[in-house]
Amino acid sequence: MSEKKQNIITVICLLIIIFSAAAFLLLFIGNGDEEFSYRDNLDKKVLTVSSKDDDSKNVTVSMQEMSYYIINIEGDMNDMATQYDRENPNSYWNIILKKGMYTMRDYAKDLTMDSCVRDNIYYLEAVKSGMKLTDEECKKASDNAKIILNNLTGRQMDISDYDYNDLYNIQLKVELAGKYANSLLKNGHTKEELEISGEYYEELKKNYNIVIEDIWDNVQLGELSIKTKKE
């Protein structure tokens, strides 16, 4: 092969590599610019909680179920945000709580996940103990599901797409978790011990494997189920 032909082939190969790299870079940048849609991922798994002693005792939580906790946390915190600055509640969500740009949004996100983990741990503890709901408690869960469904705003429905059965199943789990926690209170534990970061709960938590899926990294709280005024 002549030196001229070899040079031409070399140039062509280099061009192919350059164009391929450029195409990949454009594709990567394009995907990075796409806004994450919570609603389009409702069926995705976001959390698994399983007992270290018996991995058959486990629960998985979808993004749709997690919406229940997002709606509650965002609602509570937005009440505080409007008290802080009624004209611009968003300023409350952007408060920096500690170094590393950990904001109120980050705190709300962590609290949402922690609350869901806590409820599911107490739910699994109830299941392992053989605890069940009475007919009256099931009716309470049903009534709560109807009340919640009737009071969801358009924005809350948009990130949850709930129907009665979705909410009823969540309320059954929450009711059983609460019943188990109440049994611990009756046995002498304090409310503080049983809450997130409480001594009893933190020890109990060590008995469980907690896996949070990468999809959770895409979620930002502060404007999913509520609307704040942008600065």
Short mmCIF file of C-alpha atoms in Angstrom, two decimals:
data_model
loop_
_atom_site.label_atom_id
_atom_site.label_comp_id
_atom_site.label_asym_id
_atom_site.label_seq_id
_atom_site.Cartn_x
_atom_site.Cartn_y
_atom_site.Cartn_z
CA MET A 1 0.00 0.00 0.00
CA SER A 2 1.37 3.42 -0.94
CA GLU A 3 2.09 6.01 1.70
CA LYS A 4 -0.54 8.34 0.14
CA LYS A 5 -3.31 5.72 0.40
CA GLN A 6 -2.30 4.90 3.96
CA ASN A 7 -2.52 8.56 4.92
CA ILE A 8 -5.98 8.84 3.35
CA ILE A 9 -7.22 5.80 5.28
CA THR A 10 -5.76 7.22 8.49
CA VAL A 11 -7.55 10.53 7.93
CA ILE A 12 -10.85 8.76 7.22
CA CYS A 13 -10.54 6.69 10.41
CA LEU A 14 -9.80 9.80 12.43
CA LEU A 15 -12.84 11.56 10.96
CA ILE A 16 -15.06 8.60 11.80
CA ILE A 17 -13.81 8.64 15.40
CA ILE A 18 -14.33 12.40 15.69
CA PHE A 19 -17.87 12.32 14.25
CA SER A 20 -18.81 9.34 16.46
CA ALA A 21 -17.53 11.13 19.55
CA ALA A 22 -19.37 14.31 18.58
CA ALA A 23 -22.62 12.40 18.02
CA PHE A 24 -22.29 10.69 21.40
CA LEU A 25 -21.59 14.03 23.09
CA LEU A 26 -24.64 15.64 21.49
CA LEU A 27 -26.79 12.69 22.53
CA PHE A 28 -25.46 12.85 26.10
CA ILE A 29 -26.03 16.59 26.34
CA GLY A 30 -29.48 16.27 24.83
CA ASN A 31 -30.53 13.64 27.36
CA GLY A 32 -29.10 15.71 30.19
CA ASP A 33 -31.30 18.65 29.20
CA GLU A 34 -34.48 16.62 29.38
CA GLU A 35 -36.56 17.44 32.44
CA PHE A 36 -37.35 14.45 34.61
CA SER A 37 -41.06 13.63 34.58
CA TYR A 38 -42.23 12.18 37.87
CA ARG A 39 -45.58 11.13 36.45
CA ASP A 40 -43.97 9.14 33.63
CA ASN A 41 -42.13 7.02 36.21
CA LEU A 42 -44.91 6.15 38.65
CA ASP A 43 -44.55 2.43 38.01
CA LYS A 44 -40.80 2.42 38.73
CA LYS A 45 -39.47 0.90 41.95
CA VAL A 46 -37.82 3.45 44.20
CA LEU A 47 -37.31 1.61 47.51
CA THR A 48 -36.93 -1.90 48.91
CA VAL A 49 -36.98 -2.67 52.63
CA SER A 50 -36.16 -6.25 53.64
CA SER A 51 -35.47 -8.07 56.88
CA LYS A 52 -31.87 -9.24 57.31
CA ASP A 53 -33.12 -12.29 59.22
CA ASP A 54 -35.67 -13.31 56.60
CA ASP A 55 -35.40 -11.73 53.17
CA SER A 56 -38.84 -13.10 52.28
CA LYS A 57 -40.15 -10.41 54.62
CA ASN A 58 -39.78 -7.43 52.32
CA VAL A 59 -41.68 -4.63 50.69
CA THR A 60 -41.03 -2.63 47.55
CA VAL A 61 -42.27 0.90 47.09
CA SER A 62 -43.09 2.39 43.72
CA MET A 63 -42.78 6.04 42.77
CA GLN A 64 -46.58 6.16 42.86
CA GLU A 65 -46.68 5.01 46.48
CA MET A 66 -43.89 7.45 47.34
CA SER A 67 -46.17 10.21 46.04
CA TYR A 68 -48.22 9.79 49.22
CA TYR A 69 -45.24 10.86 51.33
CA ILE A 70 -44.22 13.61 48.93
CA ILE A 71 -47.72 15.11 49.05
CA ASN A 72 -47.75 15.05 52.86
CA ILE A 73 -44.25 16.48 53.35
CA GLU A 74 -44.55 19.12 50.65
CA GLY A 75 -47.94 20.17 51.99
CA ASP A 76 -46.71 20.54 55.57
CA MET A 77 -43.55 22.36 54.59
CA ASN A 78 -45.32 24.66 52.16
CA ASP A 79 -47.60 25.78 54.99
CA MET A 80 -44.44 26.92 56.78
CA ALA A 81 -43.12 28.43 53.55
CA THR A 82 -46.19 30.65 53.12
CA GLN A 83 -45.86 31.81 56.71
CA TYR A 84 -42.20 32.60 56.08
CA ASP A 85 -42.87 34.56 52.87
CA ARG A 86 -46.40 34.56 51.49
CA GLU A 87 -45.38 36.45 48.36
CA ASN A 88 -42.51 34.12 47.56
CA PRO A 89 -42.71 30.74 49.37
CA ASN A 90 -39.91 29.52 47.14
CA SER A 91 -37.44 31.56 49.23
CA TYR A 92 -38.16 29.26 52.19
CA TRP A 93 -37.45 26.15 50.14
CA ASN A 94 -34.09 27.61 49.09
CA ILE A 95 -32.86 28.30 52.62
CA ILE A 96 -29.40 26.76 53.08
CA LEU A 97 -29.37 24.70 56.26
CA LYS A 98 -25.71 23.72 56.34
CA LYS A 99 -22.52 23.75 54.31
CA GLY A 100 -22.50 21.91 51.03
CA MET A 101 -25.64 23.66 49.76
CA TYR A 102 -27.97 21.42 51.77
CA THR A 103 -31.25 23.29 51.39
CA MET A 104 -34.74 22.98 52.77
CA ARG A 105 -35.60 21.09 49.56
CA ASP A 106 -32.93 18.52 50.38
CA TYR A 107 -34.20 18.23 53.94
CA ALA A 108 -37.76 17.67 52.69
CA LYS A 109 -36.56 14.99 50.29
CA ASP A 110 -34.65 13.15 53.03
CA LEU A 111 -37.62 13.44 55.39
CA THR A 112 -39.91 12.00 52.70
CA MET A 113 -37.73 8.93 52.21
CA ASP A 114 -37.09 8.50 55.94
CA SER A 115 -40.82 8.63 56.69
CA CYS A 116 -41.56 6.00 54.06
CA VAL A 117 -38.77 3.73 55.34
CA ARG A 118 -39.99 4.09 58.93
CA ASP A 119 -43.58 3.18 58.06
CA ASN A 120 -42.48 0.16 56.07
CA ILE A 121 -40.21 -1.10 58.84
CA TYR A 122 -43.02 -0.89 61.39
CA TYR A 123 -45.34 -2.50 58.86
CA LEU A 124 -42.96 -5.45 58.43
CA GLU A 125 -42.53 -5.72 62.20
CA ALA A 126 -46.32 -5.91 62.50
CA VAL A 127 -46.50 -8.62 59.83
CA LYS A 128 -43.73 -10.63 61.51
CA SER A 129 -45.53 -10.41 64.84
CA GLY A 130 -48.77 -11.68 63.29
CA MET A 131 -50.62 -8.44 63.95
CA LYS A 132 -53.70 -7.82 61.79
CA LEU A 133 -56.21 -5.05 61.32
CA THR A 134 -59.74 -5.39 62.66
CA ASP A 135 -62.76 -4.79 60.43
CA GLU A 136 -63.16 -1.41 62.08
CA GLU A 137 -59.55 -0.48 61.34
CA CYS A 138 -59.95 -1.57 57.72
CA LYS A 139 -63.02 0.64 57.47
CA LYS A 140 -61.00 3.52 58.89
CA ALA A 141 -58.37 2.95 56.18
CA SER A 142 -61.13 2.93 53.58
CA ASP A 143 -62.66 6.13 54.89
CA ASN A 144 -59.28 7.83 54.95
CA ALA A 145 -58.61 6.76 51.36
CA LYS A 146 -61.89 8.30 50.22
CA ILE A 147 -61.22 11.54 52.10
CA ILE A 148 -57.73 11.85 50.65
CA LEU A 149 -58.93 11.10 47.13
CA ASN A 150 -61.69 13.69 47.35
CA ASN A 151 -59.27 16.35 48.58
CA LEU A 152 -56.39 15.85 46.17
CA THR A 153 -55.62 18.94 44.11
CA GLY A 154 -55.04 18.73 40.37
CA ARG A 155 -51.29 19.03 40.90
CA GLN A 156 -51.30 16.30 43.56
CA MET A 157 -53.28 14.01 41.29
CA ASP A 158 -50.87 14.72 38.48
CA ILE A 159 -47.89 13.23 40.34
CA SER A 160 -49.83 10.33 41.85
CA ASP A 161 -52.59 9.29 39.43
CA TYR A 162 -54.31 7.71 42.42
CA ASP A 163 -57.58 5.88 42.45
CA TYR A 164 -59.42 4.58 45.50
CA ASN A 165 -57.69 1.18 45.50
CA ASP A 166 -54.22 2.74 45.35
CA LEU A 167 -54.92 4.89 48.38
CA TYR A 168 -56.77 2.15 50.24
CA ASN A 169 -53.77 -0.20 49.97
CA ILE A 170 -51.43 2.54 51.20
CA GLN A 171 -53.76 3.34 54.09
CA LEU A 172 -53.95 -0.33 55.10
CA LYS A 173 -50.15 -0.39 55.35
CA VAL A 174 -49.98 2.92 57.22
CA GLU A 175 -52.75 1.82 59.59
CA LEU A 176 -50.99 -1.45 60.43
CA ALA A 177 -47.64 0.33 60.90
CA GLY A 178 -49.32 2.80 63.23
CA LYS A 179 -51.02 0.04 65.15
CA TYR A 180 -47.69 -1.66 65.74
CA ALA A 181 -46.05 1.60 66.83
CA ASN A 182 -48.92 2.21 69.26
CA SER A 183 -48.38 -1.25 70.76
CA LEU A 184 -44.79 -0.24 71.47
CA LEU A 185 -46.01 2.92 73.18
CA LYS A 186 -48.27 0.83 75.39
CA ASN A 187 -45.25 -1.31 76.30
CA GLY A 188 -43.40 1.68 77.69
CA HIS A 189 -41.52 3.18 74.76
CA THR A 190 -41.74 6.92 74.25
CA LYS A 191 -42.89 8.61 71.08
CA GLU A 192 -39.43 10.16 70.69
CA GLU A 193 -37.78 6.72 70.78
CA LEU A 194 -40.01 5.46 67.97
CA GLU A 195 -39.62 8.41 65.63
CA ILE A 196 -36.98 8.93 62.94
CA SER A 197 -33.59 9.23 64.70
CA GLY A 198 -35.16 7.85 67.89
CA GLU A 199 -33.04 5.39 69.88
CA TYR A 200 -35.40 2.41 69.58
CA TYR A 201 -36.16 2.99 65.90
CA GLU A 202 -32.50 3.40 64.92
CA GLU A 203 -31.64 0.07 66.59
CA LEU A 204 -34.57 -1.62 64.88
CA LYS A 205 -33.54 -0.15 61.54
CA LYS A 206 -30.21 -2.02 61.75
CA ASN A 207 -32.15 -5.27 61.26
CA TYR A 208 -33.20 -4.22 57.77
CA ASN A 209 -31.60 -3.82 54.38
CA ILE A 210 -32.69 -0.58 52.76
CA VAL A 211 -32.09 -0.11 49.03
CA ILE A 212 -32.92 3.21 47.41
CA GLU A 213 -32.94 3.13 43.61
CA ASP A 214 -30.95 5.62 41.51
CA ILE A 215 -34.18 7.05 40.08
CA TRP A 216 -34.67 8.87 43.39
CA ASP A 217 -31.66 11.08 42.50
CA ASN A 218 -33.83 12.72 39.83
CA VAL A 219 -36.49 13.84 42.28
CA GLN A 220 -36.47 17.35 43.69
CA LEU A 221 -39.06 18.50 46.19
CA GLY A 222 -40.57 21.94 46.45
CA GLU A 223 -42.70 22.03 43.33
CA LEU A 224 -43.99 18.54 42.63
CA SER A 225 -47.36 18.55 44.37
CA ILE A 226 -47.44 22.25 45.28
CA LYS A 227 -46.71 25.43 43.36
CA THR A 228 -44.30 27.99 44.73
CA LYS A 229 -43.51 31.35 43.25
CA LYS A 230 -40.16 31.36 41.49
CA GLU A 231 -37.64 34.04 42.44
#
